[in-house]
Every structure is written in structure tokens, then in C-alpha cells.
Amino acid sequence: MAAPGAEEDVMARYRSPLVSRYASAEMAYNFSERKKFGTWRRLWLYLAQAEKSLGLPITDEQIKEMETNLDNIDFKMAAEEEKKLRHDVMAHVHTFAHCCPKAAAIIHLGATSCYVGDNTDLIVLRDGFNLLLPKLARVISRLADFAEKYADMPALGFTHYQPAQLTTVGKRCCLWIQDLCMDLQSLERARDDLRFRGVKGTTGTQASFLQLFEGDHSKVEELDRLVTAKAGFKRAYMVTGQTYSRKVDIGVLAVLASLGASIHKICTDIRLLANLKEIEEPFEKDQIGSSAMPYKRNPMRSERCCSLARHLMTLVMDPLQTASVQWFERTLDDSANRRVCLAEAFLTADIILSTLQNISEGLVVYPKVIERRIRQELPFMATENIIMAMVKAGGNRQDCHEKIRVLSQQAAAVVKQEGGDNDFIARVRADPYFNPIHKQLESLLDPSSFTGRAPQQVAKFLKEEVRPALIPYQSKMGGKIELTL
């Protein structure tokens, strides 16, 4: 039972948090009713203009009337018409015709519902990519600046989440950037691969248009080309059923799911580093980490990204299943599903990119914590260097190996059993056997000597791969982004 006043009180109705809480106004508008139905009217205008240019009896007055009323949409009337007709496209044909009485007879001439439905979807998908790509580029740019700043800072590397050889803070960030650069290329390719459905008729044969043009195939082809160009597409699909192939939707959501996987991995790394107290996401002055534990600094932005990224990754299952059950030229069981999954994929990608940009603009690094963790593990990693130095000083490798084995196990026991610091180097200094290399120990334990070519890799990667990929987006880099929630 509806709560009193539910029709008037927006807070008494479910609203998708993707719109009410998270996504940008631009992306929310892209999937709005106003954008959808306004695009329908523009598509009807493009069709009429093209048909007129090819000789059909359509007047300038009719065209002008349509142009004047593109955004004059009576949504209440359209809703009433749809309730009566049980057909959304015809409801809007009638609503458009109501404010365009002179053009009423030629609106939707020769077209099927998918002329406006599918073509609008393709426009919205293209525009959605155009909103996401600059945001992704901004994230990459911010992370590239971070990687460059910390290219030389040694940090403990992990494999299997166990201490491994050293890397640098900047080099680790480049692993994140490389994944996002792959996503940038994939999103660009998916956008550029989109074609227009065009004017294909009820089962894709263009029979209705061939009849309109009295069997003139060249005019039907030209009509398809003209409308495609007016909608801003370079190509249309040469063959369709009533709809464009639903495999197109698979490709679109697959690249967004892949982006979700990249961001989930990045933000998981940040959450783990926050636990280690090496790197933290930004934390506002008045932000509360926990209602019960005032001292906490929870990585809530990274957690939000992971949470929403999981949703994004699952959405690709919808178009996979939809494409597999499209019988012959089409069935309508795709419609309700696509209303949900296509919009949610772009809205979700939009907010996780905005959130990751905010994170990447305020990452906090704690060098002393990073140095301390290196000191705890580096002595064990330096054992081979110590052995080599002793051999060069005239020692026997096997004798040295046994000495180090004993001392390292003693130091490991202090760390694991007593909770103390790694005192391996102190034990080496105290053992007369290692007197020949005592003066070399500092240089043998210099962390920068254990990071290999990490700094050089960062510089080369950023210069040759990352910065060039961002050139098309330089004018859209913008300033910092602040999150309202």
C-alpha cells in the first residue's frame, strides 16, 4: 500500500542510487527521458528532411513545424497516450503530431519503431562513450603525475601478497596506468566501431521505403546514407533484422566490464596499502571513518569503487543472454532488459571514474612507513649481495652461506616469535667473520640498488605510451573533482 502523498513525495518512491546519489548530471541526462524522446523527434526530422530531398511530397512548412517543436514535448500527454495505446513509439508519434498538425501525416513515414528506438540507443551509447573517455583520460593523467613524482621511491614489492623484491611506488602505479590505457583504447575502439541502424524497415529489408520511392533502389540507399550522416555516424550496418544485432551491446558492455575489473584491482591495491599505512586515499578534515571507532580512516572511496565495479562487471551477462535468444528478425524480450543494463553500465562506469579521479588527485604517501617495511625485509633480500661481497674479499661461498643461514634464521625467530625488528644486519656486524665487508654493508643495503630499472621504466612508459595517448583529451583535462557523497 502506497504511503500517504506518495505521488507527490519523491522520497516516498524508489530512486536508483546510480542517479540520485552517484552519477554525474551529464551522464544522467544522457539516459534521461528528455534526451531519449528529444532524439526520437530529431530522428523523425532527419527522416522527413531526407525523404523531402529525395522527392517525396513533404513541404518546407511541415519541416519547419517539426524543427520548431523538437523539444516541445508534452510528457503528460505522451504517458496518457501510451497507457491507452500500450505502445511507446506510437504514443510519441501522436504527441508530436498534436503540436505539429501540418506535419502529422508525414511523421514516421515508412519507419518502424526500431527506427527511433534502436537509432536513439546507438546515439546514446556513442554519447556515453564520449562522456566516459575524457574522464578516463583524466584519471590516467593524474596517476601519471603520481607515478612520475614517485618513480624513484623504493617500496617493498609483493607476490602472493608475500614480500618479494623491491619495486618503486611509481612503478607499481604504472601497472595500474597500463591497464587503464588498455581500457582507453578499448573504449575508443568500441565507440568508433558503433554504426547506425539507419532506415531498414520492419524486418530490415527496406521494403516500405522501396515502396515509397516506387522501386528506386538508389534512392533508398541514399535515404539510408543521408539519415546516417545527419545523425553523426560515418557508417550504418548493412544488414539488420528489425533491430541492430544485439551482439553490439555485448561489445559495448564488455569493454565497460573490463574497465570495472581494472578499477577494482587498482582500488583493492589502494585498500591493501591503506592497511599497511603506506598509501592512503584522501581523507577530509571533518570526515568520519567509523561511527564507533573515531580513530579509523576507512578507504571508503576505494571501497565504493570496488562495490560498484562488481556491479558493472556482472552487467555484461545481460546482453550475452539477450543476444543468444533473439529469434529470427527479433523478439521483444530484449526491450525491458536493455532499458536497465545499458543505462546502468554507463552510469556505474561514470561514477567509479569520477571517484577514482578524486582518489588519484589526493593520494597520500607515507615514506617513513615504506622505509620501515623495507628495513624489515631488505636484510634477507641482501643475503646474496653479502655472499658475493665476501667471496670477492677472499671468503668461501659455502662457509658464508652457512653463516648467513644461521644468522637469518635467528633474526627471523626474533621477528616471528618475539615480535621484534629484523636484527639480521646487527648480527652480521657483530660476527667477526664478516669483518672484511663491514664498511660495505651500507652500500650493500641501499634500497635503490634493489629496484632494478624501475625508475627508467616509469620514465620511458610515461613518455612513449601514456602521454601520447592523452593528447586527444588535453583540452578536457579540467580541474580537480570534489565528491558530494
Short mmCIF file of C-alpha atoms in Angstrom, two decimals, residues 81-282:
data_model
loop_
_atom_site.label_atom_id
_atom_site.label_comp_id
_atom_site.label_asym_id
_atom_site.label_seq_id
_atom_site.Cartn_x
_atom_site.Cartn_y
_atom_site.Cartn_z
CA GLU A 81 -1.35 8.03 -24.96
CA GLU A 82 0.97 5.15 -24.06
CA LYS A 83 -1.41 3.97 -21.35
CA LYS A 84 -4.18 3.91 -23.95
CA LEU A 85 -2.24 2.53 -26.92
CA ARG A 86 0.20 0.27 -25.00
CA HIS A 87 2.87 1.39 -27.48
CA ASP A 88 5.52 3.94 -26.56
CA VAL A 89 6.56 4.92 -30.08
CA MET A 90 3.03 5.48 -31.35
CA ALA A 91 2.24 7.43 -28.19
CA HIS A 92 5.04 9.85 -29.05
CA VAL A 93 4.10 9.93 -32.74
CA HIS A 94 0.64 11.12 -31.66
CA THR A 95 2.10 13.58 -29.15
CA PHE A 96 4.47 15.05 -31.75
CA ALA A 97 1.66 15.20 -34.31
CA HIS A 98 -0.52 17.07 -31.82
CA CYS A 99 1.88 20.02 -31.79
CA CYS A 100 2.75 19.57 -35.49
CA PRO A 101 -0.69 19.22 -37.14
CA LYS A 102 0.58 20.16 -40.59
CA ALA A 103 3.37 17.57 -40.41
CA ALA A 104 1.23 14.89 -38.77
CA ALA A 105 0.76 12.92 -41.98
CA ILE A 106 4.48 12.52 -42.70
CA ILE A 107 5.91 11.91 -39.21
CA HIS A 108 7.44 8.39 -39.02
CA LEU A 109 6.75 7.90 -42.75
CA GLY A 110 7.86 4.40 -43.82
CA ALA A 111 9.58 3.73 -40.50
CA THR A 112 9.21 1.06 -37.84
CA SER A 113 9.51 1.58 -34.09
CA CYS A 114 13.14 0.48 -34.09
CA TYR A 115 13.96 3.35 -36.42
CA VAL A 116 13.70 5.69 -33.45
CA GLY A 117 14.32 3.13 -30.68
CA ASP A 118 17.50 1.45 -31.91
CA ASN A 119 18.98 4.51 -33.59
CA THR A 120 18.47 6.51 -30.42
CA ASP A 121 20.16 3.78 -28.39
CA LEU A 122 23.17 3.92 -30.70
CA ILE A 123 23.36 7.71 -30.38
CA VAL A 124 23.13 7.45 -26.60
CA LEU A 125 25.81 4.74 -26.46
CA ARG A 126 28.13 6.85 -28.62
CA ASP A 127 27.50 9.93 -26.50
CA GLY A 128 28.03 7.84 -23.35
CA PHE A 129 31.47 6.81 -24.55
CA ASN A 130 32.24 10.45 -25.35
CA LEU A 131 31.45 11.33 -21.74
CA LEU A 132 33.49 8.47 -20.27
CA LEU A 133 36.64 8.81 -22.37
CA PRO A 134 37.77 12.24 -21.09
CA LYS A 135 37.09 11.08 -17.53
CA LEU A 136 39.23 8.00 -18.05
CA ALA A 137 41.95 10.15 -19.62
CA ARG A 138 41.88 12.46 -16.59
CA VAL A 139 42.35 9.52 -14.24
CA ILE A 140 45.30 8.28 -16.30
CA SER A 141 46.79 11.79 -16.33
CA ARG A 142 46.53 12.15 -12.54
CA LEU A 143 48.05 8.74 -11.94
CA ALA A 144 50.81 9.51 -14.46
CA ASP A 145 51.74 12.61 -12.47
CA PHE A 146 51.78 10.50 -9.30
CA ALA A 147 53.95 7.82 -10.94
CA GLU A 148 56.39 10.42 -12.20
CA LYS A 149 56.68 12.02 -8.76
CA TYR A 150 57.41 8.71 -7.04
CA ALA A 151 59.28 6.97 -9.86
CA ASP A 152 62.43 6.60 -7.73
CA MET A 153 60.93 5.86 -4.30
CA PRO A 154 61.75 2.25 -3.37
CA ALA A 155 58.91 0.16 -1.95
CA LEU A 156 58.54 -3.45 -0.97
CA GLY A 157 57.06 -5.48 -3.79
CA PHE A 158 54.64 -8.32 -3.19
CA THR A 159 53.89 -11.54 -4.98
CA HIS A 160 51.16 -13.76 -3.50
CA TYR A 161 50.85 -10.85 -1.03
CA GLN A 162 54.15 -12.01 0.41
CA PRO A 163 57.28 -9.83 0.47
CA ALA A 164 59.18 -10.04 -2.80
CA GLN A 165 61.87 -7.94 -4.47
CA LEU A 166 61.71 -4.19 -4.22
CA THR A 167 59.90 -2.05 -6.76
CA THR A 168 59.14 1.67 -6.63
CA VAL A 169 55.94 3.47 -5.72
CA GLY A 170 55.85 4.95 -9.23
CA LYS A 171 56.47 1.65 -10.97
CA ARG A 172 53.59 0.00 -9.10
CA CYS A 173 51.34 2.87 -10.18
CA CYS A 174 52.37 2.24 -13.78
CA LEU A 175 50.85 -1.23 -13.54
CA TRP A 176 47.54 0.49 -12.81
CA ILE A 177 48.04 3.00 -15.60
CA GLN A 178 48.85 0.33 -18.18
CA ASP A 179 45.55 -1.44 -17.51
CA LEU A 180 43.66 1.85 -17.81
CA CYS A 181 45.44 2.68 -21.07
CA MET A 182 44.22 -0.64 -22.44
CA ASP A 183 40.73 0.36 -21.36
CA LEU A 184 41.11 3.75 -23.04
CA GLN A 185 41.96 2.04 -26.32
CA SER A 186 39.10 -0.44 -25.90
CA LEU A 187 36.54 2.28 -25.21
CA GLU A 188 37.74 4.31 -28.19
CA ARG A 189 37.55 1.26 -30.42
CA ALA A 190 34.08 0.31 -29.16
CA ARG A 191 32.82 3.84 -29.78
CA ASP A 192 34.37 4.07 -33.23
CA ASP A 193 33.04 0.63 -34.20
CA LEU A 194 29.45 1.69 -33.50
CA ARG A 195 27.39 2.06 -36.64
CA PHE A 196 23.92 3.49 -37.20
CA ARG A 197 20.97 1.20 -37.73
CA GLY A 198 19.68 3.63 -40.31
CA VAL A 199 16.39 3.21 -42.19
CA LYS A 200 15.83 -0.51 -42.66
CA GLY A 201 12.12 -1.11 -42.14
CA THR A 202 10.24 -3.72 -40.14
CA THR A 203 12.42 -6.76 -40.84
CA GLY A 204 15.46 -4.97 -42.19
CA THR A 205 14.56 -5.36 -45.89
CA GLN A 206 13.72 -1.67 -46.50
CA ALA A 207 10.57 -2.83 -48.29
CA SER A 208 8.47 0.10 -47.04
CA PHE A 209 10.98 2.64 -48.31
CA LEU A 210 11.34 0.86 -51.63
CA GLN A 211 7.57 1.18 -52.00
CA LEU A 212 7.67 4.88 -51.07
CA PHE A 213 10.24 5.51 -53.78
CA GLU A 214 8.43 3.32 -56.32
CA GLY A 215 11.12 0.69 -56.59
CA ASP A 216 14.08 3.08 -56.88
CA HIS A 217 16.83 1.22 -55.01
CA SER A 218 19.33 4.06 -55.39
CA LYS A 219 17.03 6.47 -53.57
CA VAL A 220 16.53 4.01 -50.72
CA GLU A 221 20.29 3.63 -50.36
CA GLU A 222 20.72 7.40 -50.47
CA LEU A 223 18.00 7.84 -47.84
CA ASP A 224 19.90 5.49 -45.54
CA ARG A 225 23.14 7.37 -46.17
CA LEU A 226 21.60 10.81 -45.63
CA VAL A 227 19.92 9.97 -42.33
CA THR A 228 23.05 8.20 -41.10
CA ALA A 229 25.13 11.30 -41.83
CA LYS A 230 22.59 13.63 -40.19
CA ALA A 231 22.83 11.56 -37.02
CA GLY A 232 26.61 11.98 -36.98
CA PHE A 233 27.62 8.45 -37.99
CA LYS A 234 30.02 7.56 -40.79
CA ARG A 235 28.51 4.13 -41.44
CA ALA A 236 25.33 2.16 -40.96
CA TYR A 237 25.02 -1.58 -40.52
CA MET A 238 24.47 -3.02 -43.99
CA VAL A 239 22.14 -5.73 -42.75
CA THR A 240 19.79 -5.75 -39.77
CA GLY A 241 16.70 -7.56 -38.66
CA GLN A 242 14.11 -5.34 -37.08
CA THR A 243 16.90 -4.33 -34.69
CA TYR A 244 20.62 -3.94 -34.98
CA SER A 245 22.40 -7.10 -33.83
CA ARG A 246 22.33 -7.40 -30.07
CA LYS A 247 25.94 -8.56 -30.23
CA VAL A 248 26.74 -4.86 -30.48
CA ASP A 249 25.53 -4.45 -26.90
CA ILE A 250 27.82 -7.29 -25.81
CA GLY A 251 30.82 -5.43 -27.21
CA VAL A 252 29.79 -2.21 -25.50
CA LEU A 253 29.24 -3.72 -22.06
CA ALA A 254 32.27 -6.00 -22.34
CA VAL A 255 34.68 -3.05 -22.54
CA LEU A 256 32.90 -1.35 -19.64
CA ALA A 257 33.10 -4.56 -17.59
CA SER A 258 36.81 -4.73 -18.37
CA LEU A 259 37.18 -1.15 -17.14
CA GLY A 260 35.37 -2.21 -13.97
CA ALA A 261 37.87 -5.02 -13.46
CA SER A 262 40.80 -2.61 -13.84
CA ILE A 263 39.39 -0.16 -11.32
CA HIS A 264 38.52 -2.93 -8.88
CA LYS A 265 42.15 -4.13 -8.98
CA ILE A 266 43.53 -0.61 -8.53
CA CYS A 267 41.26 0.22 -5.61
CA THR A 268 41.90 -3.16 -3.99
CA ASP A 269 45.62 -2.37 -4.10
CA ILE A 270 44.95 1.02 -2.52
CA ARG A 271 42.85 -0.61 0.22
CA LEU A 272 45.68 -3.05 0.98
CA LEU A 273 48.25 -0.25 1.00
CA ALA A 274 45.99 1.71 3.36
CA ASN A 275 46.02 -1.24 5.73
CA LEU A 276 49.82 -1.25 5.53
CA LYS A 277 49.72 2.53 6.16
CA GLU A 278 51.97 3.13 3.15
CA ILE A 279 49.47 4.99 0.95
CA GLU A 280 46.02 6.35 1.72
CA GLU A 281 43.23 7.86 -0.30
CA PRO A 282 42.25 11.46 0.57
#
